Amino acid sequence: APLTAATADEFWAMGIKEFLILGTAGGIRKGLEVGDIVLCTKALRDEGVSHHYLRNSKYVEADDKLTHSLEKAMNKSGLKFMKGSTWTIDAPYMESIEEVENYSNEGVFTVEMEAAALFAVAKRRKLRAAAAFSISDTLTNGAWSGFPENYHRKKNSFANLVRIGKIFSELK
């Protein structure tokens, strides 16, 4: 999160106004499988950076207009994906079973380390930011799936992230 925020601030200073995270995230919602794509709608703020940019709140939203445009374009391209929220946490592999269960029951789909920071910087600086994640592993039913050897081939996850990047670059 700190590096994401610093980078976004540097790009903001150079005049960049739109941002997209394309990356991997752990799936915490039952039914998600490695390789599934999630278009992020908002991020649960369980990291420190976003609180320096915005007043305290549980969530920070992705830019509605940019996310909607990306959703429309992804649908038009035939890409299969789900929409949902993410949980941004600073410490890798430090999620507790209780947190995973609570946030999953609350409707959170994924866990990662950057979205809340980027969305907060974007809100503070009046920029637009969105995020899409490919599920790299799952944390469900009190167990971790581990990282599959063939992750990048499973459901064409890498190719799908590249497709989303191309779709983003062509948005008007």
PDB file of N, CA, C and O in Angstrom, residues 25-33 38 44 59 85-88 95-112 135 137-144:
ATOM      1  N   ALA A  25      -5.102 -11.662  -6.239  1.00  0.00           N
ATOM      2  CA  ALA A  25      -5.650 -11.523  -4.887  1.00  0.00           C
ATOM      3  C   ALA A  25      -6.069 -12.895  -4.397  1.00  0.00           C
ATOM      4  O   ALA A  25      -6.379 -13.787  -5.197  1.00  0.00           O
ATOM      5  N   GLY A  26      -6.089 -13.036  -3.104  1.00  0.00           N
ATOM      6  CA  GLY A  26      -6.614 -14.261  -2.515  1.00  0.00           C
ATOM      7  C   GLY A  26      -8.131 -14.205  -2.514  1.00  0.00           C
ATOM      8  O   GLY A  26      -8.721 -13.156  -2.266  1.00  0.00           O
ATOM      9  N   GLY A  27      -8.766 -15.313  -2.811  1.00  0.00           N
ATOM     10  CA  GLY A  27     -10.225 -15.390  -2.775  1.00  0.00           C
ATOM     11  C   GLY A  27     -10.684 -15.819  -1.392  1.00  0.00           C
ATOM     12  O   GLY A  27     -10.208 -16.827  -0.878  1.00  0.00           O
ATOM     13  N   ILE A  28     -11.583 -15.038  -0.791  1.00  0.00           N
ATOM     14  CA  ILE A  28     -12.091 -15.411   0.537  1.00  0.00           C
ATOM     15  C   ILE A  28     -13.576 -15.740   0.514  1.00  0.00           C
ATOM     16  O   ILE A  28     -14.111 -16.186   1.514  1.00  0.00           O
ATOM     17  N   ARG A  29     -14.209 -15.525  -0.592  1.00  0.00           N
ATOM     18  CA  ARG A  29     -15.639 -15.840  -0.708  1.00  0.00           C
ATOM     19  C   ARG A  29     -15.806 -17.257  -1.230  1.00  0.00           C
ATOM     20  O   ARG A  29     -15.152 -17.646  -2.199  1.00  0.00           O
ATOM     21  N   LYS A  30     -16.678 -18.002  -0.584  1.00  0.00           N
ATOM     22  CA  LYS A  30     -16.917 -19.379  -1.032  1.00  0.00           C
ATOM     23  C   LYS A  30     -17.365 -19.369  -2.487  1.00  0.00           C
ATOM     24  O   LYS A  30     -18.115 -18.507  -2.917  1.00  0.00           O
ATOM     25  N   GLY A  31     -16.885 -20.336  -3.246  1.00  0.00           N
ATOM     26  CA  GLY A  31     -17.257 -20.446  -4.654  1.00  0.00           C
ATOM     27  C   GLY A  31     -16.233 -19.854  -5.604  1.00  0.00           C
ATOM     28  O   GLY A  31     -16.268 -20.144  -6.791  1.00  0.00           O
ATOM     29  N   LEU A  32     -15.326 -19.017  -5.106  1.00  0.00           N
ATOM     30  CA  LEU A  32     -14.283 -18.484  -5.978  1.00  0.00           C
ATOM     31  C   LEU A  32     -13.241 -19.560  -6.230  1.00  0.00           C
ATOM     32  O   LEU A  32     -12.915 -20.339  -5.339  1.00  0.00           O
ATOM     33  N   GLU A  33     -12.735 -19.577  -7.447  1.00  0.00           N
ATOM     34  CA  GLU A  33     -11.707 -20.540  -7.819  1.00  0.00           C
ATOM     35  C   GLU A  33     -10.494 -19.808  -8.362  1.00  0.00           C
ATOM     36  O   GLU A  33     -10.608 -18.688  -8.880  1.00  0.00           O
ATOM     37  N   VAL A  38     -12.213 -10.846 -10.601  1.00  0.00           N
ATOM     38  CA  VAL A  38     -13.112 -10.014  -9.803  1.00  0.00           C
ATOM     39  C   VAL A  38     -12.835  -8.551 -10.127  1.00  0.00           C
ATOM     40  O   VAL A  38     -11.700  -8.080  -9.986  1.00  0.00           O
ATOM     41  N   LEU A  44     -12.043  -2.584   1.677  1.00  0.00           N
ATOM     42  CA  LEU A  44     -12.065  -2.495   3.127  1.00  0.00           C
ATOM     43  C   LEU A  44     -10.686  -2.011   3.567  1.00  0.00           C
ATOM     44  O   LEU A  44      -9.666  -2.573   3.170  1.00  0.00           O
ATOM     45  N   TYR A  59     -14.739   1.475   4.409  1.00  0.00           N
ATOM     46  CA  TYR A  59     -14.458   1.208   3.004  1.00  0.00           C
ATOM     47  C   TYR A  59     -14.082   2.484   2.265  1.00  0.00           C
ATOM     48  O   TYR A  59     -14.461   3.582   2.664  1.00  0.00           O
ATOM     49  N   SER A  85     -16.227  -6.568  -3.539  1.00  0.00           N
ATOM     50  CA  SER A  85     -15.297  -5.774  -2.746  1.00  0.00           C
ATOM     51  C   SER A  85     -14.061  -6.586  -2.375  1.00  0.00           C
ATOM     52  O   SER A  85     -14.038  -7.810  -2.484  1.00  0.00           O
ATOM     53  N   THR A  86     -13.052  -5.857  -1.931  1.00  0.00           N
ATOM     54  CA  THR A  86     -11.803  -6.473  -1.503  1.00  0.00           C
ATOM     55  C   THR A  86     -11.447  -6.018  -0.101  1.00  0.00           C
ATOM     56  O   THR A  86     -11.971  -5.011   0.385  1.00  0.00           O
ATOM     57  N   TRP A  87     -10.559  -6.736   0.531  1.00  0.00           N
ATOM     58  CA  TRP A  87     -10.025  -6.402   1.846  1.00  0.00           C
ATOM     59  C   TRP A  87      -8.548  -6.115   1.647  1.00  0.00           C
ATOM     60  O   TRP A  87      -7.797  -6.985   1.243  1.00  0.00           O
ATOM     61  N   THR A  88      -8.142  -4.862   1.894  1.00  0.00           N
ATOM     62  CA  THR A  88      -6.739  -4.486   1.774  1.00  0.00           C
ATOM     63  C   THR A  88      -6.091  -4.557   3.148  1.00  0.00           C
ATOM     64  O   THR A  88      -6.558  -3.912   4.083  1.00  0.00           O
ATOM     65  N   GLU A  95      -3.791 -12.862   7.706  1.00  0.00           N
ATOM     66  CA  GLU A  95      -5.231 -12.878   7.885  1.00  0.00           C
ATOM     67  C   GLU A  95      -5.589 -13.977   8.889  1.00  0.00           C
ATOM     68  O   GLU A  95      -5.031 -15.060   8.832  1.00  0.00           O
ATOM     69  N   SER A  96      -6.502 -13.663   9.790  1.00  0.00           N
ATOM     70  CA  SER A  96      -6.936 -14.697  10.727  1.00  0.00           C
ATOM     71  C   SER A  96      -8.170 -15.401  10.175  1.00  0.00           C
ATOM     72  O   SER A  96      -8.907 -14.845   9.338  1.00  0.00           O
ATOM     73  N   ILE A  97      -8.411 -16.609  10.634  1.00  0.00           N
ATOM     74  CA  ILE A  97      -9.601 -17.360  10.211  1.00  0.00           C
ATOM     75  C   ILE A  97     -10.861 -16.572  10.531  1.00  0.00           C
ATOM     76  O   ILE A  97     -11.778 -16.489   9.717  1.00  0.00           O
ATOM     77  N   GLU A  98     -10.888 -15.942  11.710  1.00  0.00           N
ATOM     78  CA  GLU A  98     -12.069 -15.168  12.117  1.00  0.00           C
ATOM     79  C   GLU A  98     -12.312 -13.992  11.178  1.00  0.00           C
ATOM     80  O   GLU A  98     -13.443 -13.731  10.785  1.00  0.00           O
ATOM     81  N   GLU A  99     -11.240 -13.273  10.818  1.00  0.00           N
ATOM     82  CA  GLU A  99     -11.388 -12.142   9.897  1.00  0.00           C
ATOM     83  C   GLU A  99     -11.876 -12.611   8.530  1.00  0.00           C
ATOM     84  O   GLU A  99     -12.783 -11.999   7.948  1.00  0.00           O
ATOM     85  N   VAL A 100     -11.277 -13.667   8.027  1.00  0.00           N
ATOM     86  CA  VAL A 100     -11.676 -14.194   6.722  1.00  0.00           C
ATOM     87  C   VAL A 100     -13.156 -14.557   6.742  1.00  0.00           C
ATOM     88  O   VAL A 100     -13.909 -14.179   5.833  1.00  0.00           O
ATOM     89  N   GLU A 101     -13.583 -15.259   7.763  1.00  0.00           N
ATOM     90  CA  GLU A 101     -14.995 -15.655   7.852  1.00  0.00           C
ATOM     91  C   GLU A 101     -15.903 -14.437   7.982  1.00  0.00           C
ATOM     92  O   GLU A 101     -16.932 -14.352   7.305  1.00  0.00           O
ATOM     93  N   ASN A 102     -15.533 -13.479   8.838  1.00  0.00           N
ATOM     94  CA  ASN A 102     -16.357 -12.282   9.025  1.00  0.00           C
ATOM     95  C   ASN A 102     -16.482 -11.476   7.739  1.00  0.00           C
ATOM     96  O   ASN A 102     -17.585 -11.081   7.345  1.00  0.00           O
ATOM     97  N   TYR A 103     -15.359 -11.226   7.079  1.00  0.00           N
ATOM     98  CA  TYR A 103     -15.403 -10.412   5.873  1.00  0.00           C
ATOM     99  C   TYR A 103     -16.088 -11.148   4.726  1.00  0.00           C
ATOM    100  O   TYR A 103     -16.821 -10.543   3.942  1.00  0.00           O
ATOM    101  N   SER A 104     -15.874 -12.433   4.634  1.00  0.00           N
ATOM    102  CA  SER A 104     -16.562 -13.216   3.619  1.00  0.00           C
ATOM    103  C   SER A 104     -18.071 -13.162   3.845  1.00  0.00           C
ATOM    104  O   SER A 104     -18.842 -12.948   2.897  1.00  0.00           O
ATOM    105  N   ASN A 105     -18.496 -13.324   5.077  1.00  0.00           N
ATOM    106  CA  ASN A 105     -19.928 -13.242   5.398  1.00  0.00           C
ATOM    107  C   ASN A 105     -20.493 -11.856   5.132  1.00  0.00           C
ATOM    108  O   ASN A 105     -21.685 -11.705   4.864  1.00  0.00           O
ATOM    109  N   GLU A 106     -19.636 -10.847   5.205  1.00  0.00           N
ATOM    110  CA  GLU A 106     -20.038  -9.466   4.930  1.00  0.00           C
ATOM    111  C   GLU A 106     -20.140  -9.208   3.423  1.00  0.00           C
ATOM    112  O   GLU A 106     -20.622  -8.168   3.003  1.00  0.00           O
ATOM    113  N   GLY A 107     -19.648 -10.161   2.623  1.00  0.00           N
ATOM    114  CA  GLY A 107     -19.745 -10.023   1.173  1.00  0.00           C
ATOM    115  C   GLY A 107     -18.445  -9.672   0.479  1.00  0.00           C
ATOM    116  O   GLY A 107     -18.437  -9.418  -0.725  1.00  0.00           O
ATOM    117  N   VAL A 108     -17.339  -9.642   1.212  1.00  0.00           N
ATOM    118  CA  VAL A 108     -16.044  -9.332   0.611  1.00  0.00           C
ATOM    119  C   VAL A 108     -15.563 -10.544  -0.194  1.00  0.00           C
ATOM    120  O   VAL A 108     -15.656 -11.675   0.273  1.00  0.00           O
ATOM    121  N   PHE A 109     -15.045 -10.297  -1.381  1.00  0.00           N
ATOM    122  CA  PHE A 109     -14.620 -11.364  -2.289  1.00  0.00           C
ATOM    123  C   PHE A 109     -13.150 -11.726  -2.146  1.00  0.00           C
ATOM    124  O   PHE A 109     -12.788 -12.889  -2.237  1.00  0.00           O
ATOM    125  N   THR A 110     -12.279 -10.701  -2.033  1.00  0.00           N
ATOM    126  CA  THR A 110     -10.842 -10.932  -2.142  1.00  0.00           C
ATOM    127  C   THR A 110     -10.059 -10.267  -1.017  1.00  0.00           C
ATOM    128  O   THR A 110     -10.576  -9.399  -0.307  1.00  0.00           O
ATOM    129  N   VAL A 111      -8.783 -10.637  -0.912  1.00  0.00           N
ATOM    130  CA  VAL A 111      -7.844  -9.988  -0.004  1.00  0.00           C
ATOM    131  C   VAL A 111      -6.570  -9.696  -0.778  1.00  0.00           C
ATOM    132  O   VAL A 111      -6.081 -10.544  -1.532  1.00  0.00           O
ATOM    133  N   GLU A 112      -6.051  -8.472  -0.615  1.00  0.00           N
ATOM    134  CA  GLU A 112      -4.847  -8.040  -1.332  1.00  0.00           C
ATOM    135  C   GLU A 112      -4.213  -6.904  -0.545  1.00  0.00           C
ATOM    136  O   GLU A 112      -4.608  -6.643   0.577  1.00  0.00           O
ATOM    137  N   ILE A 135      -7.892 -14.429  -9.137  1.00  0.00           N
ATOM    138  CA  ILE A 135      -7.735 -15.186  -7.896  1.00  0.00           C
ATOM    139  C   ILE A 135      -6.513 -16.096  -8.011  1.00  0.00           C
ATOM    140  O   ILE A 135      -6.437 -16.954  -8.891  1.00  0.00           O
ATOM    141  N   ASP A 137      -5.169 -17.748  -5.147  1.00  0.00           N
ATOM    142  CA  ASP A 137      -5.268 -18.778  -4.120  1.00  0.00           C
ATOM    143  C   ASP A 137      -6.553 -18.503  -3.348  1.00  0.00           C
ATOM    144  O   ASP A 137      -7.168 -17.453  -3.534  1.00  0.00           O
ATOM    145  N   THR A 138      -6.977 -19.416  -2.533  1.00  0.00           N
ATOM    146  CA  THR A 138      -8.215 -19.212  -1.774  1.00  0.00           C
ATOM    147  C   THR A 138      -7.990 -19.462  -0.289  1.00  0.00           C
ATOM    148  O   THR A 138      -7.151 -20.269   0.105  1.00  0.00           O
ATOM    149  N   LEU A 139      -8.752 -18.723   0.508  1.00  0.00           N
ATOM    150  CA  LEU A 139      -8.773 -18.860   1.966  1.00  0.00           C
ATOM    151  C   LEU A 139     -10.230 -19.075   2.356  1.00  0.00           C
ATOM    152  O   LEU A 139     -10.945 -18.115   2.620  1.00  0.00           O
ATOM    153  N   THR A 140     -10.671 -20.289   2.315  1.00  0.00           N
ATOM    154  CA  THR A 140     -12.065 -20.593   2.651  1.00  0.00           C
ATOM    155  C   THR A 140     -12.124 -21.827   3.532  1.00  0.00           C
ATOM    156  O   THR A 140     -11.217 -22.660   3.524  1.00  0.00           O
ATOM    157  N   ASN A 141     -13.215 -21.923   4.285  1.00  0.00           N
ATOM    158  CA  ASN A 141     -13.430 -23.066   5.172  1.00  0.00           C
ATOM    159  C   ASN A 141     -12.246 -23.318   6.104  1.00  0.00           C
ATOM    160  O   ASN A 141     -11.898 -24.448   6.402  1.00  0.00           O
ATOM    161  N   GLY A 142     -11.598 -22.236   6.534  1.00  0.00           N
ATOM    162  CA  GLY A 142     -10.493 -22.354   7.467  1.00  0.00           C
ATOM    163  C   GLY A 142      -9.226 -22.935   6.890  1.00  0.00           C
ATOM    164  O   GLY A 142      -8.316 -23.317   7.618  1.00  0.00           O
ATOM    165  N   ALA A 143      -9.123 -23.022   5.553  1.00  0.00           N
ATOM    166  CA  ALA A 143      -7.946 -23.629   4.929  1.00  0.00           C
ATOM    167  C   ALA A 143      -7.448 -22.766   3.772  1.00  0.00           C
ATOM    168  O   ALA A 143      -8.231 -22.100   3.089  1.00  0.00           O
ATOM    169  N   TRP A 144      -6.147 -22.810   3.540  1.00  0.00           N
ATOM    170  CA  TRP A 144      -5.519 -22.110   2.428  1.00  0.00           C
ATOM    171  C   TRP A 144      -5.252 -23.105   1.319  1.00  0.00           C
ATOM    172  O   TRP A 144      -4.740 -24.199   1.562  1.00  0.00           O
TER     173      TRP A 144
END
